[in-house]
Coordinates of C-alpha atoms in Angstrom, one line a residue:
Chain A
M78 CA -37.5 -54.1 -124.9
A79 CA -39.0 -50.6 -124.8
E80 CA -42.0 -51.7 -122.7
L81 CA -39.7 -52.6 -119.8
Q82 CA -38.3 -49.2 -119.6
P83 CA -40.8 -47.8 -117.1
L84 CA -40.0 -50.8 -114.9
I85 CA -36.3 -50.3 -115.3
N86 CA -36.7 -46.6 -114.4
A87 CA -38.8 -47.5 -111.4
F88 CA -36.3 -50.0 -110.1
R89 CA -33.5 -47.5 -110.4
L90 CA -35.7 -45.0 -108.5
I91 CA -36.0 -47.4 -105.6
G92 CA -32.4 -48.4 -105.7
E93 CA -32.9 -52.0 -107.0
D94 CA -31.0 -53.6 -109.9
P95 CA -33.4 -54.4 -112.7
T96 CA -31.0 -56.9 -114.3
T97 CA -31.5 -59.3 -111.3
V98 CA -35.2 -59.4 -112.1
L99 CA -35.0 -59.9 -115.8
G100 CA -31.9 -62.0 -116.1
P101 CA -31.9 -65.3 -117.9
D102 CA -31.6 -67.4 -114.7
S103 CA -34.6 -65.9 -113.0
A104 CA -38.2 -66.9 -113.4
H105 CA -40.3 -63.8 -113.5
L106 CA -43.6 -62.2 -114.3
V107 CA -43.9 -58.5 -115.2
A108 CA -47.4 -57.0 -115.6
Y109 CA -48.6 -53.4 -116.0
G110 CA -52.2 -53.0 -115.3
H111 CA -53.9 -56.0 -117.0
R112 CA -51.1 -56.5 -119.6
V113 CA -48.5 -59.2 -119.2
I114 CA -45.3 -57.5 -120.4
S115 CA -42.8 -60.4 -119.7
Q116 CA -42.9 -63.8 -118.2
Q117 CA -40.2 -66.5 -118.0
S118 CA -40.0 -70.0 -116.6
I119 CA -36.8 -71.8 -115.8
P120 CA -36.2 -75.5 -115.3
G121 CA -38.2 -76.6 -112.3
V122 CA -40.2 -73.3 -112.1
L123 CA -43.2 -73.0 -114.2
M124 CA -44.6 -69.5 -114.6
Q125 CA -47.8 -69.2 -116.6
A126 CA -49.7 -65.9 -116.8
R127 CA -52.3 -64.5 -119.1
S128 CA -54.0 -61.2 -119.6
E129 CA -57.7 -60.8 -119.4
A130 CA -59.8 -57.8 -119.8
D131 CA -60.0 -57.0 -116.1
V132 CA -57.5 -59.4 -114.5
I133 CA -54.1 -61.0 -114.7
R134 CA -54.2 -64.7 -113.9
A135 CA -50.9 -66.2 -113.0
R136 CA -49.8 -69.6 -111.8
L137 CA -46.4 -70.5 -110.4
V138 CA -45.4 -74.1 -109.7
V139 CA -42.1 -75.2 -108.2
A140 CA -41.3 -78.9 -108.9
E141 CA -40.9 -81.5 -106.3
G142 CA -37.5 -81.7 -104.5
L143 CA -36.0 -78.6 -106.2
H144 CA -34.4 -75.8 -104.3
I145 CA -34.4 -72.7 -106.4
V146 CA -31.4 -70.5 -105.7
Q147 CA -32.4 -67.4 -107.7
P148 CA -35.4 -65.6 -106.3
V149 CA -38.5 -65.6 -108.5
H150 CA -39.6 -62.1 -109.3
L151 CA -43.2 -60.8 -109.6
C152 CA -43.4 -57.2 -110.7
F153 CA -46.7 -55.6 -110.7
G154 CA -47.5 -51.9 -111.3
L155 CA -49.1 -49.1 -113.0
F156 CA -47.2 -46.5 -114.9
A157 CA -50.1 -44.4 -116.2
R158 CA -51.6 -41.7 -114.0
H159 CA -54.8 -43.7 -113.5
G160 CA -55.5 -47.4 -113.5
T161 CA -56.7 -50.6 -112.0
Q162 CA -54.8 -53.8 -111.6
N163 CA -56.4 -57.1 -110.4
V164 CA -54.3 -60.1 -110.0
E165 CA -55.3 -63.7 -109.3
L166 CA -52.2 -65.7 -108.3
E167 CA -51.8 -69.3 -107.6
V168 CA -48.6 -70.6 -106.2
I169 CA -47.8 -74.3 -105.6
L170 CA -44.7 -75.6 -104.1
Q171 CA -44.5 -79.3 -104.6
P172 CA -43.1 -81.5 -101.8
E173 CA -39.6 -80.8 -100.5
S174 CA -39.1 -77.9 -102.8
S175 CA -38.0 -74.3 -101.8
V176 CA -38.0 -70.9 -103.3
T177 CA -37.9 -67.2 -102.5
L178 CA -40.5 -65.1 -104.2
W179 CA -40.0 -61.3 -104.4
S180 CA -43.0 -59.3 -105.3
H181 CA -42.4 -55.7 -106.3
C182 CA -45.5 -53.5 -106.5
L183 CA -44.6 -50.3 -108.2
F184 CA -47.1 -47.4 -108.0
T185 CA -44.7 -44.5 -107.7
T186 CA -46.2 -42.4 -110.5
V187 CA -49.9 -43.0 -110.2
E188 CA -52.4 -40.4 -109.1
H189 CA -55.4 -42.6 -108.8
A190 CA -55.3 -46.4 -108.8
T191 CA -56.6 -49.6 -107.5
H192 CA -54.5 -52.8 -107.0
A193 CA -56.1 -56.0 -105.8
M194 CA -54.3 -59.3 -105.4
T195 CA -56.0 -62.5 -104.6
A196 CA -53.6 -65.3 -104.0
R197 CA -53.9 -69.0 -103.2
I198 CA -50.7 -70.5 -102.0
E199 CA -50.2 -74.2 -101.4
I200 CA -46.9 -75.3 -99.7
Q201 CA -46.8 -79.0 -99.8
E202 CA -45.1 -81.4 -97.4
G203 CA -41.6 -80.3 -96.4
A204 CA -41.5 -77.4 -98.9
A205 CA -40.4 -73.9 -97.9
L206 CA -41.6 -70.5 -99.3
T207 CA -40.1 -67.1 -98.5
Y208 CA -42.4 -64.4 -99.8
Q209 CA -41.3 -60.8 -99.7
E210 CA -43.8 -58.2 -100.9
A211 CA -42.7 -54.6 -101.1
H212 CA -44.9 -51.7 -102.2
Y213 CA -43.5 -48.5 -103.6
H214 CA -46.0 -45.7 -103.7
G215 CA -46.0 -42.1 -104.7
E216 CA -47.3 -39.1 -102.8
S217 CA -50.9 -38.9 -104.2
G218 CA -52.5 -41.0 -101.5
D219 CA -55.3 -41.8 -103.9
I220 CA -54.6 -45.5 -104.2
A221 CA -56.4 -48.5 -102.9
V222 CA -54.4 -51.7 -102.3
S223 CA -56.0 -54.9 -101.1
P224 CA -53.8 -58.0 -100.9
R225 CA -55.7 -61.1 -100.0
A226 CA -54.3 -64.6 -99.6
V227 CA -55.2 -68.0 -98.4
V228 CA -52.1 -70.1 -97.6
T229 CA -52.0 -73.8 -96.8
L230 CA -49.0 -75.5 -95.3
G231 CA -48.6 -79.2 -95.5
P232 CA -46.7 -81.2 -92.9
R233 CA -43.2 -79.8 -92.1
A234 CA -43.7 -76.9 -94.6
R235 CA -42.4 -73.5 -93.9
Y236 CA -43.7 -70.1 -94.9
H237 CA -42.1 -66.7 -94.1
A238 CA -43.9 -63.7 -95.5
D239 CA -42.9 -60.1 -95.2
F240 CA -45.1 -57.3 -96.4
A241 CA -43.7 -53.8 -96.5
L242 CA -45.3 -50.5 -97.5
V243 CA -43.0 -47.9 -96.1
Q244 CA -42.2 -45.7 -99.1
G245 CA -44.7 -43.2 -100.2
R246 CA -48.3 -42.7 -99.2
V247 CA -50.2 -45.8 -98.2
G248 CA -53.6 -44.6 -99.5
R249 CA -56.1 -47.2 -98.5
L250 CA -54.6 -50.6 -97.5
D251 CA -56.7 -53.6 -96.7
I252 CA -54.7 -56.7 -96.1
D253 CA -56.5 -60.0 -95.4
Y254 CA -54.4 -63.1 -95.0
T255 CA -55.4 -66.5 -93.7
V256 CA -52.7 -69.2 -93.2
N257 CA -53.6 -72.8 -92.3
V258 CA -50.7 -74.6 -90.8
G259 CA -50.2 -78.4 -90.9
E260 CA -48.4 -80.8 -88.6
Q261 CA -44.9 -79.5 -87.6
A262 CA -45.2 -76.7 -90.1
V263 CA -44.1 -73.1 -89.4
A264 CA -45.7 -69.9 -90.5
E265 CA -44.3 -66.4 -89.9
L266 CA -46.1 -63.3 -91.1
T267 CA -44.5 -59.8 -90.8
S268 CA -46.1 -56.6 -91.9
K269 CA -44.5 -53.2 -91.8
V270 CA -46.5 -50.1 -92.8
Y271 CA -45.9 -46.4 -92.4
G272 CA -49.0 -44.2 -92.8
Y273 CA -49.3 -40.5 -93.0
G274 CA -51.6 -37.8 -94.5
H275 CA -55.1 -39.3 -94.5
D276 CA -53.9 -42.9 -95.1
V277 CA -56.2 -45.7 -93.9
I278 CA -54.7 -49.0 -92.9
H279 CA -56.5 -52.3 -92.2
I280 CA -54.5 -55.4 -91.6
R281 CA -56.2 -58.7 -90.8
E282 CA -54.0 -61.7 -90.5
R283 CA -55.1 -65.1 -89.2
I284 CA -53.1 -68.2 -88.5
N285 CA -54.8 -71.5 -87.8
L286 CA -52.5 -73.9 -86.2
D287 CA -54.3 -77.1 -87.3
G288 CA -51.5 -79.7 -87.2
A289 CA -49.8 -81.2 -84.2
N290 CA -46.7 -79.1 -83.1
A291 CA -47.5 -76.4 -85.7
R292 CA -45.9 -73.0 -85.1
G293 CA -47.2 -69.5 -86.0
L294 CA -46.0 -66.0 -85.5
I295 CA -47.8 -62.8 -86.5
K296 CA -45.6 -59.7 -86.2
T297 CA -47.0 -56.3 -87.1
R298 CA -45.2 -53.0 -87.1
V299 CA -47.1 -49.9 -87.9
A300 CA -46.2 -46.2 -87.6
A301 CA -48.8 -43.6 -88.2
R302 CA -48.6 -39.8 -88.1
E303 CA -50.6 -36.8 -89.2
D304 CA -54.2 -37.9 -89.8
A305 CA -53.6 -41.6 -90.7
T306 CA -55.7 -44.3 -89.1
A307 CA -54.8 -48.0 -88.7
E308 CA -56.6 -51.1 -87.4
V309 CA -54.5 -54.2 -86.9
I310 CA -56.1 -57.6 -86.2
G311 CA -53.7 -60.5 -85.6
A312 CA -55.6 -63.7 -84.9
T313 CA -54.1 -67.0 -84.0
C314 CA -56.0 -70.2 -83.2
G315 CA -54.3 -73.2 -81.7
N316 CA -56.3 -76.3 -82.7
A317 CA -53.9 -79.2 -82.2
P318 CA -51.6 -80.7 -79.5
G319 CA -48.3 -78.9 -79.2
A320 CA -49.3 -76.0 -81.4
R321 CA -47.6 -72.8 -80.4
G322 CA -48.6 -69.3 -81.7
H323 CA -47.6 -65.8 -80.9
V324 CA -49.0 -62.4 -81.9
D325 CA -46.7 -59.4 -81.6
C326 CA -48.0 -55.9 -82.5
L327 CA -46.0 -52.7 -82.1
E328 CA -47.5 -49.5 -83.2
I329 CA -46.2 -45.9 -83.0
V330 CA -48.6 -43.1 -83.1
R331 CA -47.9 -39.4 -83.7
D332 CA -49.8 -36.2 -84.3
R333 CA -53.5 -36.9 -84.7
A334 CA -53.1 -40.4 -86.0
V335 CA -55.3 -43.2 -84.5
V336 CA -54.3 -46.8 -84.3
S337 CA -56.0 -49.8 -82.8
A338 CA -54.5 -53.3 -82.4
I339 CA -56.7 -56.2 -81.7
P340 CA -54.9 -59.4 -81.0
E341 CA -57.3 -62.4 -81.1
V342 CA -56.0 -65.6 -79.5
K343 CA -58.0 -68.7 -79.4
V344 CA -57.2 -72.3 -78.3
T345 CA -59.4 -75.3 -79.0
H346 CA -57.0 -78.0 -77.8
P347 CA -55.8 -78.2 -74.2
L348 CA -52.2 -78.9 -75.3
A349 CA -52.0 -75.8 -77.6
K350 CA -50.7 -72.5 -76.4
V351 CA -51.1 -69.0 -78.0
T352 CA -49.7 -65.8 -76.6
H353 CA -49.8 -62.1 -77.6
E354 CA -48.2 -58.8 -76.9
A355 CA -49.2 -55.4 -78.2
A356 CA -47.8 -52.0 -77.6
I357 CA -49.3 -48.8 -79.0
G358 CA -48.3 -45.3 -78.2
S359 CA -45.9 -42.6 -78.9
V360 CA -42.2 -43.3 -79.3
D361 CA -40.7 -45.0 -76.2
G362 CA -39.4 -42.2 -73.9
Q363 CA -36.2 -44.0 -73.0
Q364 CA -35.4 -44.8 -76.6
L365 CA -35.9 -41.2 -77.4
E366 CA -33.8 -39.9 -74.6
T367 CA -31.0 -42.4 -75.3
L368 CA -30.7 -41.1 -78.8
M369 CA -30.9 -37.5 -77.6
A370 CA -28.1 -38.3 -75.2
R371 CA -26.1 -39.2 -78.4
G372 CA -26.8 -35.8 -79.8
L373 CA -29.9 -36.4 -82.0
D374 CA -32.6 -33.8 -81.8
P375 CA -36.1 -35.1 -81.1
E376 CA -37.2 -35.3 -84.7
Q377 CA -34.0 -37.1 -85.8
A378 CA -34.5 -39.5 -82.9
V379 CA -38.1 -40.3 -83.7
D380 CA -37.3 -40.8 -87.4
L381 CA -34.5 -43.3 -86.5
I382 CA -36.7 -45.3 -84.1
I383 CA -39.4 -45.6 -86.7
K384 CA -37.0 -46.5 -89.5
G385 CA -35.5 -49.1 -87.3
M386 CA -38.9 -50.6 -86.5
L387 CA -39.9 -50.7 -90.1
S388 CA -36.5 -51.8 -91.5
Chain B
M290 CA -3.3 -42.3 -60.3
K291 CA -4.0 -38.7 -60.2
T292 CA -4.6 -37.3 -56.7
W293 CA -7.3 -34.8 -55.9
P294 CA -7.9 -32.6 -52.9
R295 CA -10.6 -33.6 -50.6
E296 CA -12.1 -30.2 -50.7
Y297 CA -12.7 -30.3 -54.5
A298 CA -16.1 -32.0 -54.5
V299 CA -18.0 -29.8 -52.2
S300 CA -20.1 -31.1 -49.4
E301 CA -23.0 -28.9 -48.3
S302 CA -21.2 -28.3 -45.0
A303 CA -18.1 -27.0 -46.7
D304 CA -17.5 -23.4 -47.5
S305 CA -17.9 -24.4 -51.1
S306 CA -17.9 -21.9 -53.8
A307 CA -14.6 -20.4 -53.4
V308 CA -12.9 -23.8 -53.2
A309 CA -14.6 -25.2 -56.2
R310 CA -14.0 -22.2 -58.4
A311 CA -10.4 -22.2 -57.4
V312 CA -9.8 -25.2 -59.6
D313 CA -10.8 -25.5 -63.2
T314 CA -14.3 -27.1 -63.2
L315 CA -16.0 -29.0 -65.9
L316 CA -19.3 -29.8 -64.2
D317 CA -20.4 -27.5 -61.4
V318 CA -23.7 -28.3 -59.7
R319 CA -24.8 -25.5 -57.4
N320 CA -27.4 -25.8 -54.7
L321 CA -29.6 -28.0 -56.9
S322 CA -33.0 -29.1 -55.8
L323 CA -35.5 -31.3 -57.5
V324 CA -39.0 -32.3 -56.4
L325 CA -40.8 -35.2 -58.0
G326 CA -44.4 -36.0 -57.1
G327 CA -44.3 -33.6 -54.2
Q328 CA -41.2 -35.3 -52.7
P329 CA -37.8 -33.7 -52.6
V330 CA -35.4 -36.1 -54.3
I331 CA -32.5 -33.8 -54.7
D332 CA -32.0 -31.3 -51.9
G333 CA -29.5 -28.5 -52.2
V334 CA -26.8 -30.5 -53.9
N335 CA -23.4 -29.0 -54.6
L336 CA -21.0 -31.1 -56.7
A337 CA -18.0 -30.2 -58.8
V338 CA -16.2 -32.5 -61.2
A339 CA -12.9 -31.4 -62.8
P340 CA -11.8 -32.1 -66.3
G341 CA -10.4 -35.6 -66.5
E342 CA -11.7 -36.6 -63.1
I343 CA -13.5 -39.9 -62.3
H344 CA -15.9 -39.0 -59.6
A345 CA -17.9 -41.8 -57.9
L346 CA -21.3 -41.2 -56.6
L347 CA -22.3 -43.5 -53.9
G348 CA -25.5 -44.0 -51.9
A349 CA -28.3 -46.3 -51.0
N350 CA -31.2 -47.2 -53.3
G351 CA -33.4 -44.1 -53.4
A352 CA -30.7 -41.7 -52.4
G353 CA -31.1 -39.7 -55.5
K354 CA -28.1 -40.7 -57.6
S355 CA -29.9 -41.5 -60.8
S356 CA -32.2 -38.5 -60.4
L357 CA -29.2 -36.3 -60.1
A358 CA -27.7 -37.9 -63.3
Y359 CA -31.0 -37.3 -65.2
A360 CA -31.1 -33.7 -64.1
I361 CA -27.5 -33.1 -65.3
M362 CA -28.3 -34.8 -68.6
G363 CA -31.6 -32.9 -69.0
C364 CA -34.0 -35.8 -69.1
E365 CA -37.7 -34.9 -69.4
G366 CA -39.3 -34.4 -66.0
Y367 CA -36.0 -33.8 -64.2
A368 CA -35.7 -30.0 -64.6
P369 CA -34.4 -28.7 -61.3
N370 CA -36.7 -26.6 -59.2
T371 CA -33.8 -24.5 -57.9
G372 CA -30.1 -24.2 -58.4
D373 CA -27.7 -24.2 -61.3
I374 CA -26.0 -26.7 -63.5
L375 CA -22.8 -25.3 -65.1
F376 CA -20.9 -27.1 -67.7
A377 CA -17.5 -25.7 -68.7
G378 CA -18.6 -22.4 -67.2
E379 CA -22.0 -22.2 -69.0
R380 CA -25.3 -22.5 -67.3
I381 CA -27.1 -25.3 -69.0
N382 CA -30.3 -25.6 -67.0
E383 CA -32.4 -24.7 -70.1
W384 CA -30.5 -26.5 -72.7
P385 CA -32.3 -29.4 -74.3
M386 CA -30.8 -32.8 -73.9
H387 CA -29.4 -33.1 -77.4
E388 CA -27.7 -29.8 -77.1
R389 CA -26.0 -31.0 -73.9
A390 CA -24.9 -34.1 -75.7
R391 CA -23.5 -32.1 -78.6
R392 CA -21.5 -30.0 -76.1
G393 CA -20.0 -33.2 -74.8
I394 CA -22.2 -34.7 -72.0
T395 CA -23.7 -38.1 -72.3
L396 CA -25.4 -40.7 -70.1
A397 CA -25.3 -44.4 -70.1
W398 CA -28.5 -45.7 -68.5
Q399 CA -28.5 -48.5 -65.9
E400 CA -31.0 -50.4 -68.1
P401 CA -30.2 -49.3 -71.7
A402 CA -33.0 -49.0 -74.2
R403 CA -33.3 -51.6 -76.9
F404 CA -34.0 -50.7 -80.5
E405 CA -35.5 -52.9 -83.2
G406 CA -33.8 -52.8 -86.5
L407 CA -30.8 -50.6 -85.4
A408 CA -27.5 -52.4 -85.9
A409 CA -24.7 -51.9 -83.4
H410 CA -22.4 -50.2 -86.0
H411 CA -25.2 -47.7 -86.8
Y412 CA -25.9 -47.1 -83.2
L413 CA -22.2 -46.4 -82.4
A414 CA -21.9 -44.2 -85.5
L415 CA -24.3 -41.8 -83.9
G416 CA -21.4 -40.8 -81.8
G417 CA -19.9 -38.7 -84.6
V418 CA -18.1 -38.7 -87.9
G419 CA -15.4 -41.3 -88.4
V420 CA -16.3 -43.5 -85.4
D421 CA -14.4 -46.8 -85.4
A422 CA -17.3 -48.9 -84.2
A423 CA -15.3 -52.2 -84.4
H424 CA -12.6 -50.7 -82.2
C425 CA -15.1 -49.5 -79.6
L426 CA -16.8 -52.9 -79.5
D427 CA -13.4 -54.5 -79.1
Q428 CA -12.7 -52.3 -76.2
V429 CA -15.8 -53.4 -74.3
G430 CA -14.9 -57.1 -74.9
L431 CA -17.4 -57.8 -77.8
A432 CA -16.0 -59.4 -80.9
P433 CA -16.7 -57.0 -83.8
R434 CA -17.2 -59.8 -86.2
E435 CA -20.1 -61.1 -84.1
Y436 CA -21.7 -57.9 -82.9
L437 CA -21.1 -55.2 -85.5
F438 CA -24.2 -56.0 -87.5
R439 CA -26.4 -57.3 -84.7
P440 CA -29.4 -55.2 -83.8
V441 CA -29.4 -53.5 -80.5
D442 CA -32.6 -55.2 -79.6
K443 CA -34.0 -57.8 -77.2
T444 CA -32.0 -60.6 -78.7
L445 CA -29.0 -59.3 -76.7
S446 CA -28.6 -60.3 -73.1
G447 CA -28.6 -57.5 -70.5
G448 CA -24.8 -57.7 -70.2
E449 CA -24.2 -57.5 -73.9
R450 CA -26.5 -54.5 -74.2
K451 CA -24.7 -52.8 -71.4
R452 CA -21.4 -53.3 -73.1
I453 CA -22.7 -51.9 -76.3
E454 CA -24.0 -48.9 -74.4
L455 CA -20.5 -48.3 -73.0
A456 CA -19.1 -48.7 -76.5
A457 CA -21.5 -46.0 -77.7
V458 CA -20.3 -43.7 -75.0
L459 CA -16.7 -44.4 -76.0
A460 CA -17.6 -43.7 -79.6
M461 CA -18.9 -40.3 -78.6
Q462 CA -15.6 -39.2 -77.1
P463 CA -17.5 -37.2 -74.5
R464 CA -16.1 -34.5 -72.2
L465 CA -18.3 -35.8 -69.4
A466 CA -19.8 -39.3 -69.3
I467 CA -22.4 -40.1 -66.7
L468 CA -22.3 -43.8 -66.2
D469 CA -25.3 -45.2 -64.2
E470 CA -24.3 -48.5 -62.7
P471 CA -22.1 -49.5 -65.6
A472 CA -21.1 -52.8 -64.0
A473 CA -24.6 -53.9 -62.9
G474 CA -25.6 -57.1 -64.8
I475 CA -22.0 -57.7 -65.8
D476 CA -20.6 -61.1 -64.9
L477 CA -18.0 -61.3 -62.2
L478 CA -15.2 -62.3 -64.6
S479 CA -15.8 -59.4 -66.8
L480 CA -15.7 -56.6 -64.2
D481 CA -12.1 -55.9 -65.0
E482 CA -13.1 -55.2 -68.6
I483 CA -15.7 -52.7 -67.5
V484 CA -13.2 -51.0 -65.3
G485 CA -10.9 -51.0 -68.3
V486 CA -13.5 -49.2 -70.4
I487 CA -14.0 -46.6 -67.7
E488 CA -10.3 -46.0 -67.6
A489 CA -10.0 -45.9 -71.4
L490 CA -12.8 -43.3 -71.5
N491 CA -10.9 -41.3 -68.9
R492 CA -7.6 -41.7 -70.7
A493 CA -9.3 -40.3 -73.8
G494 CA -10.0 -37.2 -71.9
A495 CA -13.5 -37.7 -70.5
A496 CA -14.5 -36.8 -67.0
I497 CA -16.7 -39.5 -65.5
L498 CA -19.5 -39.3 -63.0
L499 CA -19.6 -42.9 -61.9
I500 CA -22.7 -44.1 -60.2
T501 CA -22.1 -47.5 -58.7
H502 CA -22.8 -49.8 -55.8
Q503 CA -19.7 -51.9 -56.4
E504 CA -16.7 -51.0 -54.3
N505 CA -14.2 -52.5 -56.6
V506 CA -15.5 -50.3 -59.4
A507 CA -15.8 -47.2 -57.3
A508 CA -12.3 -47.7 -56.1
H509 CA -11.0 -46.6 -59.5
A510 CA -12.4 -43.1 -59.0
H511 CA -10.2 -40.2 -58.1
R512 CA -12.7 -38.9 -55.7
A513 CA -16.2 -39.8 -54.5
S514 CA -19.3 -38.3 -53.0
Q515 CA -22.0 -39.9 -51.0
L516 CA -25.7 -39.0 -51.5
C517 CA -28.2 -39.6 -48.8
G518 CA -31.8 -38.5 -48.8
G519 CA -31.0 -36.3 -51.8
R520 CA -28.1 -34.5 -50.2
I521 CA -24.4 -34.8 -50.6
V522 CA -23.3 -36.0 -47.1
D523 CA -19.7 -36.8 -47.8
S524 CA -17.1 -35.9 -50.4
G525 CA -13.4 -36.6 -50.7
P526 CA -10.8 -39.2 -51.6
T527 CA -12.5 -42.3 -52.8
A528 CA -11.1 -44.7 -50.1
E529 CA -12.3 -42.4 -47.3
V530 CA -15.8 -41.9 -48.7
I531 CA -16.2 -45.7 -49.3
E532 CA -15.0 -46.4 -45.8
H533 CA -17.4 -44.0 -44.3
Y534 CA -20.2 -45.4 -46.4
K535 CA -19.5 -49.0 -45.5
A536 CA -19.3 -48.1 -41.9
R537 CA -22.7 -46.4 -42.3
R538 CA -21.4 -43.1 -40.9
C539 CA -23.5 -40.6 -42.6
Q540 CA -22.3 -37.1 -41.6
R541 CA -25.7 -35.6 -42.0
C542 CA -27.9 -38.0 -40.0
N543 CA -25.4 -40.2 -38.3
G544 CA -27.0 -43.3 -39.7
R545 CA -30.5 -42.6 -38.3
D546 CA -32.6 -41.6 -41.2
C547 CA -30.5 -41.8 -44.3
G548 CA -31.9 -45.1 -45.6
H549 CA -28.7 -47.0 -45.1
G550 CA -28.2 -46.5 -41.4

């Protein structure tokens, strides 16, 4: 299929195997701009997507009790020089199901682009979703990315989300996630972003621990150099007995970059507990010297520390 | 065990230079002084370590042992105010830390740094081309199958992290390894393993400057020196220096103001 060739090329460029995405055993959705290029359901996984003039609307449903072994792939991107992509995504995991969702957002060749994702994710009782979103950008820096999601976890549900934008210029990133966690459910959000040039990074992640014994972790890792700026807000609210939350922000700042981390912790029930830790600054001196004592020069040492943090 | 002349590590009271230079010297610290925050922490230290020598550095807390180690390694903020550090005959005072490491000096910190996302095998591979990371882990008593791909981060206990640090030093095959309290935080039953690592490093050709408070670790050194108030107050065969130290007989202040008297 000739239309898939840009995707295949992009995958090869980032070192991924396109056959895993498009194989017959994997549910997937591939969309360029506002055009659906390919979609596939498999037994137990319903993938429905349609193109509209200014948006892709997609719906993914995993049937009750099914544990899907092959990851489901979502491939979004733009392969023209300019463009806009708006995606509205609904994901529903029915009770006691599980799946891994890999979202690849490919913008390696664009010069000027906007990518907006609005997602509603419902993880029903006892279900588990692992969601990995990786962005691959080029060097233009003229790209605006705004992923937004509202996630609801039923009792005993599990949600592990990883967002990574560490290849290419960030451009303008505006993440806004809200996760509502039910009884004995667990939510973990990890964001890793590397900004440089004049990149502007906003990350706002909120976990509401609404159910008894709910658990939540927000983990943010941001490295910024040159003239990049970043603002990171990790908010956790403990609203139920036995709820436990933690916010963990680590940011490395170099050159003229400016980074702020604002952990917001709130408890509305006396038996809930929320903690936070935040560290912002240059690379840790002892880490740096430890690597220099192994023979790395300062630049090599800093690169290794940042790569490790963002890996 | 190799025997070493008492005069080789030079106390400030000895007629030093001629004696030290008479023997082939790997590390030669001459009249080194270091002032931190207006306080002298190293005060006219002379210390020589021969190739292949294990040299224990003893002293009370605050005596200046770690500061001397950092100065030799070239850590930021520890540039000597006066004196010379010679390594294999070259003055290295102005060399950056990584250059000292590339020439064969390395340091294992008392509290090793932790790194997110850096696996042990990768960390050990920094030591050079062709490093056998699994073998190095095995030598420090860590099962490679369990530790090779573990990140060197806060999920490790203090003792595990220290063992990986020693494995990283082994992997470097240094000419001079400065080990700052290598046995601190190691459980009692594993002390022999740590001593084994020190001896393995030594057998591989490394001279070792061994900072330790533990007598049974220091006892494996060929020679020892005692620091007190930033000065070398005793040097010689390890057993004698340890005995003096335990008896609190500081040659400089006679136990009055050396911090351990």
